mmCIF file of C-alpha atoms in Angstrom:
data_model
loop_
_atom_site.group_PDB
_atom_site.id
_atom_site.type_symbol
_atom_site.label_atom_id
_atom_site.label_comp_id
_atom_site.label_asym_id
_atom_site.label_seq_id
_atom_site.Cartn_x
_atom_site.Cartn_y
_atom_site.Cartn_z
ATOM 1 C CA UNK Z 1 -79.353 231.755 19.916
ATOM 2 C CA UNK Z 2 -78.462 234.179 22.784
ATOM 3 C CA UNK Z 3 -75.878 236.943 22.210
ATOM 4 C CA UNK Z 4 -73.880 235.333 25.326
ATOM 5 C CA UNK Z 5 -73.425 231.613 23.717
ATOM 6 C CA UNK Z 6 -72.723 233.413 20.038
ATOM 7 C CA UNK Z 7 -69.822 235.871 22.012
ATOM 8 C CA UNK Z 8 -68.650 233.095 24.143
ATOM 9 C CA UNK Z 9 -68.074 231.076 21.152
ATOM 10 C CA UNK Z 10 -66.889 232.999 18.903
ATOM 11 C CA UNK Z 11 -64.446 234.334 21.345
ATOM 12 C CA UNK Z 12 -62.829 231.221 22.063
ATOM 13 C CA UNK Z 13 -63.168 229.820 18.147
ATOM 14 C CA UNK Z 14 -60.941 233.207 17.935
ATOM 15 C CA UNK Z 15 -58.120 231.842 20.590
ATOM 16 C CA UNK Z 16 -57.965 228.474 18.917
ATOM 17 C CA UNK Z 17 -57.192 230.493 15.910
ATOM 18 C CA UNK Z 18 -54.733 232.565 17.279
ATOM 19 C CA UNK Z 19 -53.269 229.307 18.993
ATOM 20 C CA UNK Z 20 -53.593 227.544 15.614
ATOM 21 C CA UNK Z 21 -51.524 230.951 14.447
ATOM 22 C CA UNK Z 22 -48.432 229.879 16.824
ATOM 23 C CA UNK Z 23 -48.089 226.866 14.721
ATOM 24 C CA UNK Z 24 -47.654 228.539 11.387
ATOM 25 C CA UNK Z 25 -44.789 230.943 12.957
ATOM 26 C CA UNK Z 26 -41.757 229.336 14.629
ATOM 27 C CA UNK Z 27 -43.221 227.772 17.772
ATOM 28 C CA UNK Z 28 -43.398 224.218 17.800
ATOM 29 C CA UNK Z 29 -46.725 222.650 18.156
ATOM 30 C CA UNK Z 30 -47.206 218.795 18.048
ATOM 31 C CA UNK Z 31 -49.405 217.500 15.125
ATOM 32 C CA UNK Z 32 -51.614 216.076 17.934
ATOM 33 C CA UNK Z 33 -52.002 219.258 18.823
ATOM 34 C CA UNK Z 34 -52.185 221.126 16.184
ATOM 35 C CA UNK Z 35 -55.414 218.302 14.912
ATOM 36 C CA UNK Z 36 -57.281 218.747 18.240
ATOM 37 C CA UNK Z 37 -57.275 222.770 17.778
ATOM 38 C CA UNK Z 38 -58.837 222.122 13.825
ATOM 39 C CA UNK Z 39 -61.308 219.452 14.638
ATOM 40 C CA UNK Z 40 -62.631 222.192 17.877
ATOM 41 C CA UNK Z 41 -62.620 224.750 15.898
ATOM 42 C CA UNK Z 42 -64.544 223.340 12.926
ATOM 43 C CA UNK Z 43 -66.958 221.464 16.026
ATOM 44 C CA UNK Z 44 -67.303 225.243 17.318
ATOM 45 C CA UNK Z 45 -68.236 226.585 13.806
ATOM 46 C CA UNK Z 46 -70.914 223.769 13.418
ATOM 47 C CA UNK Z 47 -72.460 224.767 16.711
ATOM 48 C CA UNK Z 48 -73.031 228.195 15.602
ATOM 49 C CA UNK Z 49 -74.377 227.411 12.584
ATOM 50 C CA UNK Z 50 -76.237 224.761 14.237
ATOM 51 C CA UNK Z 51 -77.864 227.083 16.606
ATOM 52 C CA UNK Z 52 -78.545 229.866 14.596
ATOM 53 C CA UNK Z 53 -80.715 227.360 12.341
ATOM 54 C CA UNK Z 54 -82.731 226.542 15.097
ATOM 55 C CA UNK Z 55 -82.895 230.319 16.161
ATOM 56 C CA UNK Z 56 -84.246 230.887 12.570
ATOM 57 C CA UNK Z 57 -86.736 227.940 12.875
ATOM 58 C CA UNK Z 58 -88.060 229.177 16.704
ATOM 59 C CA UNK Z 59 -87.226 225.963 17.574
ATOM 60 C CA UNK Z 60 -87.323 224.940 21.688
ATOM 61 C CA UNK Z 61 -84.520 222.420 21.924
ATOM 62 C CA UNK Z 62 -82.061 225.735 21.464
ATOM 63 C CA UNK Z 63 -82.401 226.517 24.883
ATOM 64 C CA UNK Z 64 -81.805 222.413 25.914
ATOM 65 C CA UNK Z 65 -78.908 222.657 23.814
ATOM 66 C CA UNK Z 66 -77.198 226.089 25.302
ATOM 67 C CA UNK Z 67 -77.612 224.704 28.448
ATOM 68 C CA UNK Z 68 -75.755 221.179 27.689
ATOM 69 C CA UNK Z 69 -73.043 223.074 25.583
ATOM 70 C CA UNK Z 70 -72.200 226.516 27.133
ATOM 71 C CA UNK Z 71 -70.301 225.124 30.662
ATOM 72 C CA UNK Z 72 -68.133 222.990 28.320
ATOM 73 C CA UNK Z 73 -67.617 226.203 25.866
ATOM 74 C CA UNK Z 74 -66.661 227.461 29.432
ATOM 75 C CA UNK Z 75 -64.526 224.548 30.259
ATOM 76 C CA UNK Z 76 -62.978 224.577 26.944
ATOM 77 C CA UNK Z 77 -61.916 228.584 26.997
ATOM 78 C CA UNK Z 78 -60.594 227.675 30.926
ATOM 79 C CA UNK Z 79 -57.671 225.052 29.596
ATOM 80 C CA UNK Z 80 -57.232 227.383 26.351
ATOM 81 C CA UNK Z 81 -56.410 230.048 28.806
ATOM 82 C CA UNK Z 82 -54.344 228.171 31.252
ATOM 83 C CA UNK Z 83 -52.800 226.804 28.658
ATOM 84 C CA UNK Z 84 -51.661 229.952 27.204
ATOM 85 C CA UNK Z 85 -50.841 231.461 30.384
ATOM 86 C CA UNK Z 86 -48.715 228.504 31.454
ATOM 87 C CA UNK Z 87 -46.736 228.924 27.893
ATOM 88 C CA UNK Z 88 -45.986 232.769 28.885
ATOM 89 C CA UNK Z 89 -44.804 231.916 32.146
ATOM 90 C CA UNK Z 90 -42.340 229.032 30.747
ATOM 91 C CA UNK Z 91 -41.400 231.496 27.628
ATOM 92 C CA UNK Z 92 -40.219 234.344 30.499
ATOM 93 C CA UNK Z 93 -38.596 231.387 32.431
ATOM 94 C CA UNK Z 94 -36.179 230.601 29.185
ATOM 95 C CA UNK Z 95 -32.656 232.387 29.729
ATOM 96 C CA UNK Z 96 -33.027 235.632 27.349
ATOM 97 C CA UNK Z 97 -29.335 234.477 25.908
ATOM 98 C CA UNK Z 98 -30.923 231.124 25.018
ATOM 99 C CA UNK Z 99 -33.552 232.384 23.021
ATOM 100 C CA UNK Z 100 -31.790 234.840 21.109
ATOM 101 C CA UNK Z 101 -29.036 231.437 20.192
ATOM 102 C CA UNK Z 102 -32.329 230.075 18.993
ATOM 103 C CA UNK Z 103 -33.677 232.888 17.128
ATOM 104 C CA UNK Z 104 -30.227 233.299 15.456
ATOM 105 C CA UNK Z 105 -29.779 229.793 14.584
ATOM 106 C CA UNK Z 106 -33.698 229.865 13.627
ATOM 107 C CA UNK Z 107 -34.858 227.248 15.263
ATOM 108 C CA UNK Z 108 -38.317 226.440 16.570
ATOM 109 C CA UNK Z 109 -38.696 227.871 20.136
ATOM 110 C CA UNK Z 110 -40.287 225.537 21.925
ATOM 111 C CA UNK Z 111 -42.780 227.565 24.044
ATOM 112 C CA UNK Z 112 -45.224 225.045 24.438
ATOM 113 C CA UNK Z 113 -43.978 222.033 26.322
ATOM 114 C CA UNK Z 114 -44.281 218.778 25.253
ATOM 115 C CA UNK Z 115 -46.043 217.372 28.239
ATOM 116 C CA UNK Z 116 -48.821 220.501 28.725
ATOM 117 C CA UNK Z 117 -49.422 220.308 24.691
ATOM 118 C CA UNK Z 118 -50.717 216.577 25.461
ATOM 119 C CA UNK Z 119 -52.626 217.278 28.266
ATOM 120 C CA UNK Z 120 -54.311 220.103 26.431
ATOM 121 C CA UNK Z 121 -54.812 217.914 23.671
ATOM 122 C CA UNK Z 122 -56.298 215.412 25.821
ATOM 123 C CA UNK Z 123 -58.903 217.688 27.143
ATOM 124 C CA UNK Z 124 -59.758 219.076 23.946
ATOM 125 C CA UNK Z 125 -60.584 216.082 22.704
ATOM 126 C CA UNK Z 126 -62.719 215.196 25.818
ATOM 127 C CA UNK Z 127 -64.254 218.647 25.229
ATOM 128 C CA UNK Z 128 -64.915 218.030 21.323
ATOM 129 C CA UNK Z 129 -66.693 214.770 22.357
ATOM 130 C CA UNK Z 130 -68.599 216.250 24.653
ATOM 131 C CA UNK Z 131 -70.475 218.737 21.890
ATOM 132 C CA UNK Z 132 -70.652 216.036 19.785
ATOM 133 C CA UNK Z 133 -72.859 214.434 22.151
ATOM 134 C CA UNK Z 134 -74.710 217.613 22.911
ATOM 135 C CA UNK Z 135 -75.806 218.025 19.537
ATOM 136 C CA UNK Z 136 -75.898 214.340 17.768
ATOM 137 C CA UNK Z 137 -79.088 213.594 19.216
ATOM 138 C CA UNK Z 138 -80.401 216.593 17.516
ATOM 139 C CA UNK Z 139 -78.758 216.984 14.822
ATOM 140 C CA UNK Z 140 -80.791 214.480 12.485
ATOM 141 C CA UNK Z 141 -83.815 216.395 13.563
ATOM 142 C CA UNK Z 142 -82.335 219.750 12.568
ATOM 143 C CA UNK Z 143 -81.257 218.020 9.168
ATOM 144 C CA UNK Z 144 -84.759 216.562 8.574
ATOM 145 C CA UNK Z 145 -86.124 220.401 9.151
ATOM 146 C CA UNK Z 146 -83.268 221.593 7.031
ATOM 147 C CA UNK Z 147 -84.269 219.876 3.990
ATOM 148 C CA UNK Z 148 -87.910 220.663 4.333
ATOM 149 C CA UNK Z 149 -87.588 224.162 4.440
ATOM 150 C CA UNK Z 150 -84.800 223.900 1.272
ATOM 151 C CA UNK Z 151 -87.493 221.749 -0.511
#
C-alpha cells in the first residue's frame, strides 16, 4: 500500500470522525446522517486493512485496487470538505443574538442544514457503494489467501 492512499485515507477516516464528533456535542445531525458517516468510516477502515494484507502478501491487484479506489477517497474528502465549509459559512450567517438564545436555552444549534445533511448523505452513500464494488470482486480472493496463510 502506498504512503499516499494510507495518508489520504486515514486523513479523511479522521474528518468523518471529527464530523461524527459534532453529533455527540449539541449540533444536530440527522440519524441518516449520522449512519452514512459510521458505515464510511468502518468501509474506510476495511480498505486499509484490506490493502495492507495484500501489501503483506506482494500481491499485484493492490495497485488495480488504488487506482479504482483513491479518486473516490478523493471524491469522498471533496463533499466532506464542502460540506463542512458550507456549515461554517451558514453558522457565521446565524444572528450572534440567536445563537447565544439557543445556547442559553440549550438547544441543539442546528449548523448543519437539513437539506445539505441529505445531500451529503446521499453522496456518501453513492461513495460507500462505490468501494464496495472496488473491492468485492477481490475480496473473496484476499479471504481465500487469508485463511491459507492463518492455516
Amino acid at each position: 500500500m502506498t504512503t499516499e492512499m494510507h495518508i489520504t485515507i486515514s486523513l479523511l477516516s479522521e474528518k468523518l470522525q471529527n464530523l461524527l464528533g459534532l453529533a455527540k456535542g449539541r449540533f444536530l445531525i440527522f440519524p441518516g446522517l449520522r449512519n452514512s458517516l459510521h458505515v464510511a468510516i468502518n468501509e474506510l477502515k476495511l480498505i486499509l486493512s484490506f490493502l495492507e494484507v495484500e501489501a503483506k502478501n506482494n500481491t499485484s491487484s493492490g495497485n488495480s485496487l488504488h487506482a479504482r479506489i483513491l479518486p473516490n477517497v478523493y471524491f469522498a474528502e471533496h463533499i466532506t470538505d464542502v460540506f463542512l465549509l458550507n456549515a461554517n459559512i451558514t453558522r457565521s450567517r446565524s444572528d450572534s443574538v440567536s445563537a447565544v438564545c439557543q445556547i442559553i436555552l440549550q438547544k441543539p444549534l442546528m449548523v448543519f442544514p437539513p437539506r445539505s445533511q441529505v445531500q451529503f448523505t446521499t453522496k456518501m452513500k453513492k461513495i460507500v457503494n462505490h468501494f464496495k464494488a472496488s473491492y468485492g470482486e477481490l475480496a473473496d480472493w484476499l479471504e481465500v489467501l487469508d485463511n491459507l496463510h492463518c492455516n
